[in-house]
Short mmCIF file of C-alpha atoms in Angstrom, two decimals:
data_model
loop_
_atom_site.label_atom_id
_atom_site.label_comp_id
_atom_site.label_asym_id
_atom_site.label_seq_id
_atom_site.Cartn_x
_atom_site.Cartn_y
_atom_site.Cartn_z
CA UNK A 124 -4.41 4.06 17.73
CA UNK A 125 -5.93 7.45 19.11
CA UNK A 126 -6.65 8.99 15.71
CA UNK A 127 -7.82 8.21 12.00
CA UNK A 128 -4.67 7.11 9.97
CA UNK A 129 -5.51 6.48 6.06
CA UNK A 130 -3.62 3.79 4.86
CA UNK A 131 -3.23 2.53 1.36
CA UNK A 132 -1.29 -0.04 -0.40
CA UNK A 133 -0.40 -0.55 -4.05
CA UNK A 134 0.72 -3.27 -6.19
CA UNK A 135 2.16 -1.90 -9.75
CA UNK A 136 4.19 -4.02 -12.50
CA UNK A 137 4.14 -5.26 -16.04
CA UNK A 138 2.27 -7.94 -18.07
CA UNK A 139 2.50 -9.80 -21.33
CA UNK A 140 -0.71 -11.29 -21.57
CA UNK A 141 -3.14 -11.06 -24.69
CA UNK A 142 -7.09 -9.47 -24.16
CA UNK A 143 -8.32 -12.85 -24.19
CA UNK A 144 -5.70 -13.75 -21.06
CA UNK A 145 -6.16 -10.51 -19.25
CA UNK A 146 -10.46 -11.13 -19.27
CA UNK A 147 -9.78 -14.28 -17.79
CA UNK A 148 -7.01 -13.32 -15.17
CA UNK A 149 -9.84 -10.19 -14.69
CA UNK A 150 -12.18 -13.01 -13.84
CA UNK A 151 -10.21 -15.08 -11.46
CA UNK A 152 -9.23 -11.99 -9.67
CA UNK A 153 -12.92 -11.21 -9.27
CA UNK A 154 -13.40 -14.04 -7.95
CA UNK A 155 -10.70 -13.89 -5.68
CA UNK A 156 -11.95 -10.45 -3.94
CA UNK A 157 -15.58 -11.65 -4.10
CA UNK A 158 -14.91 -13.83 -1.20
CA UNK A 159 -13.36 -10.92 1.05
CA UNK A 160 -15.17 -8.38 2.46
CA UNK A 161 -13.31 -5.12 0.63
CA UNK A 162 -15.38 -3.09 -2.29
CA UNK A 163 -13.58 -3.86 -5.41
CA UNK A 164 -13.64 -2.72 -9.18
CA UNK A 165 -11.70 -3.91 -11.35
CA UNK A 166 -10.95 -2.51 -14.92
CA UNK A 167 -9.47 -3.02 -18.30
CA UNK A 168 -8.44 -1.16 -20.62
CA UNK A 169 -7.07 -3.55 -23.35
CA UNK A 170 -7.94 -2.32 -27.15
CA UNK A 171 -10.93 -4.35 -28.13
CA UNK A 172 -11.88 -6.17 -24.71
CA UNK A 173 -12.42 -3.15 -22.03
CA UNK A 174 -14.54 -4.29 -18.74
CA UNK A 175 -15.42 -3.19 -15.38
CA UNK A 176 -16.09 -5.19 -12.52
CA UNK A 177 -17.67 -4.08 -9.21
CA UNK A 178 -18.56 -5.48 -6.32
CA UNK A 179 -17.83 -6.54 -2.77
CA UNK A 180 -19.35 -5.84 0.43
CA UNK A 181 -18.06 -2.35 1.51
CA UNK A 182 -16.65 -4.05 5.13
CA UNK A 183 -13.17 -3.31 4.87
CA UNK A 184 -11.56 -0.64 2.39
CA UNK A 185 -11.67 -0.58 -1.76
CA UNK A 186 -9.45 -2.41 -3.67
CA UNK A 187 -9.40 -1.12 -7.56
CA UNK A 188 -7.81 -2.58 -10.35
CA UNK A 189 -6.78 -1.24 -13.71
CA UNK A 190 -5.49 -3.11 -16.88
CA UNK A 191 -4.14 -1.91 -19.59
CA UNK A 192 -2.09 -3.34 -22.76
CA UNK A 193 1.37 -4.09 -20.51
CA UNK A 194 0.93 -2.90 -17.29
CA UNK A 195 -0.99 -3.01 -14.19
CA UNK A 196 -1.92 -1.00 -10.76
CA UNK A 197 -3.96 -2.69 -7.85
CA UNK A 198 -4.70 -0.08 -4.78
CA UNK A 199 -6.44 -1.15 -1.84
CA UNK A 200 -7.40 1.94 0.36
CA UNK A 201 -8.92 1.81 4.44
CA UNK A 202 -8.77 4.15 6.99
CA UNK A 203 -7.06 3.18 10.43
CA UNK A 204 -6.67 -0.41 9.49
CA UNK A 205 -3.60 -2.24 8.17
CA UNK A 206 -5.42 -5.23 7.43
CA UNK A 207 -4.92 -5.40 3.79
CA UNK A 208 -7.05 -8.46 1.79
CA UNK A 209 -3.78 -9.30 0.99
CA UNK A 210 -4.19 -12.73 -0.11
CA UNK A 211 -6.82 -10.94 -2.60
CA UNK A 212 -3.83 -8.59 -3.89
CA UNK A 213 -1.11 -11.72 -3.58
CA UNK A 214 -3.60 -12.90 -6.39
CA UNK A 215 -3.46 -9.79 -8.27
CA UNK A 216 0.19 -10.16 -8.95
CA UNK A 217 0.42 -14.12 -9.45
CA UNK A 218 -2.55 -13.36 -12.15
CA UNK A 219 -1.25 -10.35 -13.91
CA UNK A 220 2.73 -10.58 -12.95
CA UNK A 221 3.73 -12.41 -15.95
CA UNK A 222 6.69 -10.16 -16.95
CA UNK A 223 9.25 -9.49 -13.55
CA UNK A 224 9.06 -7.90 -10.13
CA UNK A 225 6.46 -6.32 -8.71
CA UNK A 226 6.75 -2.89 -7.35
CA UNK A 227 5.62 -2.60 -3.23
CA UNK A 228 4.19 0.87 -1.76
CA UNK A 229 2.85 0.90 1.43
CA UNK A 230 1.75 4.45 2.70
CA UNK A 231 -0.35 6.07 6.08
CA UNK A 232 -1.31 9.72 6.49
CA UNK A 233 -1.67 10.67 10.27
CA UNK A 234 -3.39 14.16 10.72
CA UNK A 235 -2.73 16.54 13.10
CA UNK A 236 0.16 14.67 15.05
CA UNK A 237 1.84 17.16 17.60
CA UNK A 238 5.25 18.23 16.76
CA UNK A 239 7.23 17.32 19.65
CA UNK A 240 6.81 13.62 18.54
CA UNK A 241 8.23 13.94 15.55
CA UNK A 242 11.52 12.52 15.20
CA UNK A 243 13.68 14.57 12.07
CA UNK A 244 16.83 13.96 10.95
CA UNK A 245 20.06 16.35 10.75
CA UNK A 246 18.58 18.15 13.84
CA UNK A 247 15.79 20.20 12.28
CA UNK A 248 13.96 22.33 14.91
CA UNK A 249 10.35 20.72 14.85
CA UNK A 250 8.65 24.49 15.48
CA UNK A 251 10.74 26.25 12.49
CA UNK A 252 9.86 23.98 8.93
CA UNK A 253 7.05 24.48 6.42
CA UNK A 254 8.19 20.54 4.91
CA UNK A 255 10.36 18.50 5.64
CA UNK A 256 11.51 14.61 4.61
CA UNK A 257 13.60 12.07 6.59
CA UNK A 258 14.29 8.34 6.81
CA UNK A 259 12.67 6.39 9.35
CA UNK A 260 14.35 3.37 10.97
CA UNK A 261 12.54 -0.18 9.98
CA UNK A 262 11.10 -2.06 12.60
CA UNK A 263 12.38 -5.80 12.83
CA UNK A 264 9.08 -7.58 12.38
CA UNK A 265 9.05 -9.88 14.82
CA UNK A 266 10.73 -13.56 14.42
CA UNK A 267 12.21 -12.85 11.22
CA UNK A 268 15.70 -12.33 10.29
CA UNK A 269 17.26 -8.82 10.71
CA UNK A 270 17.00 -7.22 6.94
CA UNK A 271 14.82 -9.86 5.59
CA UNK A 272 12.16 -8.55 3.25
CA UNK A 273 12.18 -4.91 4.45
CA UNK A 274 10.99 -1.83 2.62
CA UNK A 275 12.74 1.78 2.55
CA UNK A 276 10.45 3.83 4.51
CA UNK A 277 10.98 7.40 4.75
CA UNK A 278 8.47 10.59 5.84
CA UNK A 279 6.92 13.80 4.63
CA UNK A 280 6.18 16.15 7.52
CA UNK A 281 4.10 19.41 6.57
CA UNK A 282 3.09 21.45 8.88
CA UNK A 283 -0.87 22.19 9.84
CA UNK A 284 -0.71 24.48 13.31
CA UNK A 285 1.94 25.99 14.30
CA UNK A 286 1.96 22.49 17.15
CA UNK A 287 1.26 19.93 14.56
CA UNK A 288 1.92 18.34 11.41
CA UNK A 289 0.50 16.18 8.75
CA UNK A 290 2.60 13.30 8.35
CA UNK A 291 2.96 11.15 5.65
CA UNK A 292 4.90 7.53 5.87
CA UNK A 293 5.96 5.99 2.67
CA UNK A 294 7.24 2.45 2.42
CA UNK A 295 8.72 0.75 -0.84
CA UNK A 296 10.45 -2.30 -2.34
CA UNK A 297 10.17 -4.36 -4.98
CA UNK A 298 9.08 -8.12 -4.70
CA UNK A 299 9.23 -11.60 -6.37
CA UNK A 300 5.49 -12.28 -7.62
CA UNK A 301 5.62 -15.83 -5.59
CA UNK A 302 6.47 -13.73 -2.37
CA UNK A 303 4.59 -10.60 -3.52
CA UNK A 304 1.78 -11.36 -0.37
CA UNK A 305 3.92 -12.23 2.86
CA UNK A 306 5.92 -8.62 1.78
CA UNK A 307 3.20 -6.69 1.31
CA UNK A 308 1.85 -8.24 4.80
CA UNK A 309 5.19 -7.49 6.54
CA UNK A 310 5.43 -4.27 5.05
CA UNK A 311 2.07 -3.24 6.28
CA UNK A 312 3.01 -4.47 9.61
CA UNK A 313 6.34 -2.28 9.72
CA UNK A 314 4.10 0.62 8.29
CA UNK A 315 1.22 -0.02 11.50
CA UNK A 316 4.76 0.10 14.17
CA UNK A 317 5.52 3.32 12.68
CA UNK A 318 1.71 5.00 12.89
CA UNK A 319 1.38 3.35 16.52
CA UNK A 320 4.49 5.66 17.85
CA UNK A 321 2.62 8.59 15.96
CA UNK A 322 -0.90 8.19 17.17
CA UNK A 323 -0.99 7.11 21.14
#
């Protein structure tokens, strides 16, 4: 890729575990990033057993965790890499996914991308918006079965120059816990085919 893209990736659902549960679920998650080379911090906010956790060896992003009494957020944030820790976040939601599905967002910003590669829907003149949204088409990942595991990925085109425009991707779906890891992976992988048209 020619250009900085800043990429980010969140995990987000609900939890029915206890203080005492969450501090050790905090733990094994620690332990879990420890051995990758992303920053982490990790923090709870359950009444009566708050912590914060930091660490890691600053190689590869930040992931950050936050805990509170039912629900939970892990973010992992890089710039021009789409190579999430994501058996580090799979274990984020097999620890703390104890109550349903798992919400999926992936999301890249490209800066400065020049106008006349932008493709917009409904036939919008590229030189003539301020913002604009549109769908994007997903990207079979490769081997896998048409429609299997995709996310909804649509755009957010402002304009910077009058010749280019910010452009933000935004990819979502929601997941199994068991599976929450090889989605997050494809998604990321149908979010790097979309930034690779946008930044050669």
């Amino acid at each position: 890729m020619g250009r900085d893209v800043y990429v980010s990736a969140t995990l987000a659902g609900r939890h029915s575990l206890g203080p005492d549960a969450v501090a050790k679920a905090c733990g094994e998650v620690e332990r879990e990033l420890r051995d990758g080379t992303a920053e982490y911090a990790i923090r709870s906010f359950m009444p009566g057993n708050g912590l914060t956790r930091c660490g890691g060896r600053g190689g590869s992003g930040l992931v950050t965790v936050k805990i509170d009494e039912s629900s939970f957020m892990a973010v992992w944030d890089d710039v021009s890499s789409f190579d999430a820790p994501t058996a580090a976040l799979g274990a984020v939601g097999r620890l703390l996914g104890a109550a349903g599905e798992i919400s999926i967002r992936v999301t890249a910003l490209v800066a400065d991308v020049a106008m006349g590669s932008v493709q917009f829907a409904g036939g919008l003149s590229p030189a003539t918006f301020a913002t604009t949204t549109f769908h994007l088409s997903q990207p079979a990942p490769s081997g896998d079965k048409a429609g299997e595991d995709e996310a909804a990925f649509g755009c957010v085109a402002t304009r910077a120059r009058s010749e280019t425009a910010n452009i933000s991707i935004i990819g979502e779906r929601k997941s199994a816990v068991p599976a929450v890891r090889e989605t997050l992976a494809r998604a990321l992988d149908a979010l790097s085919a979309h930034c690779e048209v946008l930044t050669i």
